């Protein structure tokens, strides 16, 4: 199945997060990881079947239990979604996004240090 330009929905992104973390999973694995969401097993199964049809995941059917793997690259997908959000929500301003994110969430010291290090690397490029 070829990968198309379908953008994952919010529910599909939750499933992709599990697949990116674990690399290969059965529907049951994904469902149990997402068990706190009030969705039933058949809902998870149907979503993953749709994701397969859309080319977001691949399915290994060689065993009795089908195993799924994400076809979308995590970093590329995150970058595309962030770019779309910056354009649509923050009028193209990455700085507004960062200030909003840091203003609404309390970042740990480690996260702040990572952000500082990243900013220094960016400044070094210019």
mmCIF file of C-alpha atoms in Angstrom:
data_model
loop_
_atom_site.group_PDB
_atom_site.id
_atom_site.type_symbol
_atom_site.label_atom_id
_atom_site.label_comp_id
_atom_site.label_asym_id
_atom_site.label_seq_id
_atom_site.Cartn_x
_atom_site.Cartn_y
_atom_site.Cartn_z
ATOM 1 C CA UNK A 1 0.000 0.000 0.000
ATOM 2 C CA UNK A 2 1.403 3.389 -0.914
ATOM 3 C CA UNK A 3 1.548 6.305 1.444
ATOM 4 C CA UNK A 4 -0.815 9.076 0.454
ATOM 5 C CA UNK A 5 -1.077 12.641 1.669
ATOM 6 C CA UNK A 6 -3.772 11.899 4.257
ATOM 7 C CA UNK A 7 -3.303 13.876 7.431
ATOM 8 C CA UNK A 8 -3.929 11.849 10.576
ATOM 9 C CA UNK A 9 -6.905 12.774 12.737
ATOM 10 C CA UNK A 10 -6.514 13.358 16.477
ATOM 11 C CA UNK A 11 -7.506 9.752 17.249
ATOM 12 C CA UNK A 12 -5.141 8.456 14.584
ATOM 13 C CA UNK A 13 -2.328 10.544 16.067
ATOM 14 C CA UNK A 14 -2.903 8.891 19.453
ATOM 15 C CA UNK A 15 -2.513 5.494 17.802
ATOM 16 C CA UNK A 16 0.557 6.660 15.886
ATOM 17 C CA UNK A 17 2.122 7.821 19.172
ATOM 18 C CA UNK A 18 1.822 4.263 20.502
ATOM 19 C CA UNK A 19 3.224 2.774 17.291
ATOM 20 C CA UNK A 20 6.117 5.252 17.215
ATOM 21 C CA UNK A 21 6.961 4.393 20.817
ATOM 22 C CA UNK A 22 6.645 0.601 20.527
ATOM 23 C CA UNK A 23 7.446 0.285 16.790
ATOM 24 C CA UNK A 24 5.221 -2.772 16.167
ATOM 25 C CA UNK A 25 1.923 -3.541 17.902
ATOM 26 C CA UNK A 26 -1.213 -5.586 17.668
ATOM 27 C CA UNK A 27 -4.576 -3.860 17.937
ATOM 28 C CA UNK A 28 -4.825 -5.281 21.463
ATOM 29 C CA UNK A 29 -1.454 -3.694 22.414
ATOM 30 C CA UNK A 30 -2.596 -0.296 21.142
ATOM 31 C CA UNK A 31 -6.021 -0.627 22.750
ATOM 32 C CA UNK A 32 -4.549 -1.515 26.157
ATOM 33 C CA UNK A 33 -2.095 1.393 25.960
ATOM 34 C CA UNK A 34 -4.965 3.757 25.151
ATOM 35 C CA UNK A 35 -7.398 2.059 27.588
ATOM 36 C CA UNK A 36 -7.845 5.279 29.558
ATOM 37 C CA UNK A 37 -9.629 6.778 26.511
ATOM 38 C CA UNK A 38 -13.235 5.571 26.641
ATOM 39 C CA UNK A 39 -13.045 3.748 23.310
ATOM 40 C CA UNK A 40 -13.876 0.083 22.905
ATOM 41 C CA UNK A 41 -11.623 -2.512 21.287
ATOM 42 C CA UNK A 42 -13.712 -2.556 18.107
ATOM 43 C CA UNK A 43 -13.306 1.221 17.778
ATOM 44 C CA UNK A 44 -9.521 0.869 17.999
ATOM 45 C CA UNK A 45 -9.630 -1.979 15.469
ATOM 46 C CA UNK A 46 -11.764 0.022 13.019
ATOM 47 C CA UNK A 47 -9.519 3.092 13.346
ATOM 48 C CA UNK A 48 -6.421 1.013 12.640
ATOM 49 C CA UNK A 49 -8.113 -0.609 9.628
ATOM 50 C CA UNK A 50 -8.961 2.859 8.294
ATOM 51 C CA UNK A 51 -5.382 3.987 8.946
ATOM 52 C CA UNK A 52 -4.176 1.003 6.919
ATOM 53 C CA UNK A 53 -6.505 1.947 4.048
ATOM 54 C CA UNK A 54 -5.223 5.549 4.206
ATOM 55 C CA UNK A 55 -1.607 4.363 4.056
ATOM 56 C CA UNK A 56 -0.718 5.621 7.544
ATOM 57 C CA UNK A 57 0.234 2.167 8.867
ATOM 58 C CA UNK A 58 1.266 -1.172 7.443
ATOM 59 C CA UNK A 59 -0.169 -4.472 8.601
ATOM 60 C CA UNK A 60 1.702 -7.766 8.805
ATOM 61 C CA UNK A 61 -0.850 -10.540 8.274
ATOM 62 C CA UNK A 62 1.565 -13.491 8.303
ATOM 63 C CA UNK A 63 0.601 -14.477 11.843
ATOM 64 C CA UNK A 64 -2.870 -15.099 13.274
ATOM 65 C CA UNK A 65 -2.682 -11.789 15.136
ATOM 66 C CA UNK A 66 -2.028 -8.886 12.787
ATOM 67 C CA UNK A 67 0.849 -6.592 13.707
ATOM 68 C CA UNK A 68 0.817 -2.919 12.756
ATOM 69 C CA UNK A 69 3.675 -0.493 12.155
ATOM 70 C CA UNK A 70 3.539 3.245 11.467
ATOM 71 C CA UNK A 71 4.436 4.263 7.930
ATOM 72 C CA UNK A 72 4.643 7.950 8.768
ATOM 73 C CA UNK A 73 7.893 9.319 10.119
ATOM 74 C CA UNK A 74 7.337 10.768 13.602
ATOM 75 C CA UNK A 75 9.582 13.820 13.254
ATOM 76 C CA UNK A 76 8.323 14.688 9.767
ATOM 77 C CA UNK A 77 4.679 14.334 10.834
ATOM 78 C CA UNK A 78 5.218 16.456 13.948
ATOM 79 C CA UNK A 79 6.993 19.126 11.894
ATOM 80 C CA UNK A 80 4.174 19.254 9.333
ATOM 81 C CA UNK A 81 1.538 19.567 12.068
ATOM 82 C CA UNK A 82 3.493 22.238 13.941
ATOM 83 C CA UNK A 83 4.051 24.219 10.729
ATOM 84 C CA UNK A 84 0.334 24.045 9.950
ATOM 85 C CA UNK A 85 -0.525 25.190 13.481
ATOM 86 C CA UNK A 86 1.985 28.055 13.323
ATOM 87 C CA UNK A 87 0.483 29.219 10.027
ATOM 88 C CA UNK A 88 -3.181 28.770 10.998
ATOM 89 C CA UNK A 89 -3.215 29.679 14.688
ATOM 90 C CA UNK A 90 -0.203 31.947 15.227
ATOM 91 C CA UNK A 91 -0.231 33.869 11.941
ATOM 92 C CA UNK A 92 3.080 32.340 10.890
ATOM 93 C CA UNK A 93 4.947 33.313 14.077
ATOM 94 C CA UNK A 94 6.925 30.478 15.689
ATOM 95 C CA UNK A 95 7.827 32.892 18.520
ATOM 96 C CA UNK A 96 4.137 33.342 19.385
ATOM 97 C CA UNK A 97 3.704 29.570 19.523
ATOM 98 C CA UNK A 98 6.690 29.137 21.847
ATOM 99 C CA UNK A 99 5.640 31.997 24.131
ATOM 100 C CA UNK A 100 2.081 30.649 24.301
ATOM 101 C CA UNK A 101 3.296 27.130 25.037
ATOM 102 C CA UNK A 102 5.714 28.231 27.746
ATOM 103 C CA UNK A 103 3.172 30.620 29.227
ATOM 104 C CA UNK A 104 0.521 27.901 29.601
ATOM 105 C CA UNK A 105 2.701 25.035 30.793
ATOM 106 C CA UNK A 106 5.292 24.918 33.511
ATOM 107 C CA UNK A 107 8.514 23.615 32.004
ATOM 108 C CA UNK A 108 10.967 21.682 34.142
ATOM 109 C CA UNK A 109 14.521 22.944 34.666
ATOM 110 C CA UNK A 110 15.722 20.216 32.303
ATOM 111 C CA UNK A 111 13.286 21.309 29.605
ATOM 112 C CA UNK A 112 14.304 24.955 29.998
ATOM 113 C CA UNK A 113 17.972 23.952 29.665
ATOM 114 C CA UNK A 114 17.175 21.958 26.515
ATOM 115 C CA UNK A 115 15.358 24.983 25.081
ATOM 116 C CA UNK A 116 18.292 27.275 25.932
ATOM 117 C CA UNK A 117 20.760 24.868 24.319
ATOM 118 C CA UNK A 118 18.588 24.651 21.222
ATOM 119 C CA UNK A 119 18.318 28.448 20.973
ATOM 120 C CA UNK A 120 22.096 28.777 21.267
ATOM 121 C CA UNK A 121 22.540 26.291 18.403
ATOM 122 C CA UNK A 122 20.095 28.263 16.275
ATOM 123 C CA UNK A 123 21.865 31.548 17.056
ATOM 124 C CA UNK A 124 25.162 29.958 16.028
ATOM 125 C CA UNK A 125 23.716 29.312 12.550
ATOM 126 C CA UNK A 126 22.986 32.989 11.972
#
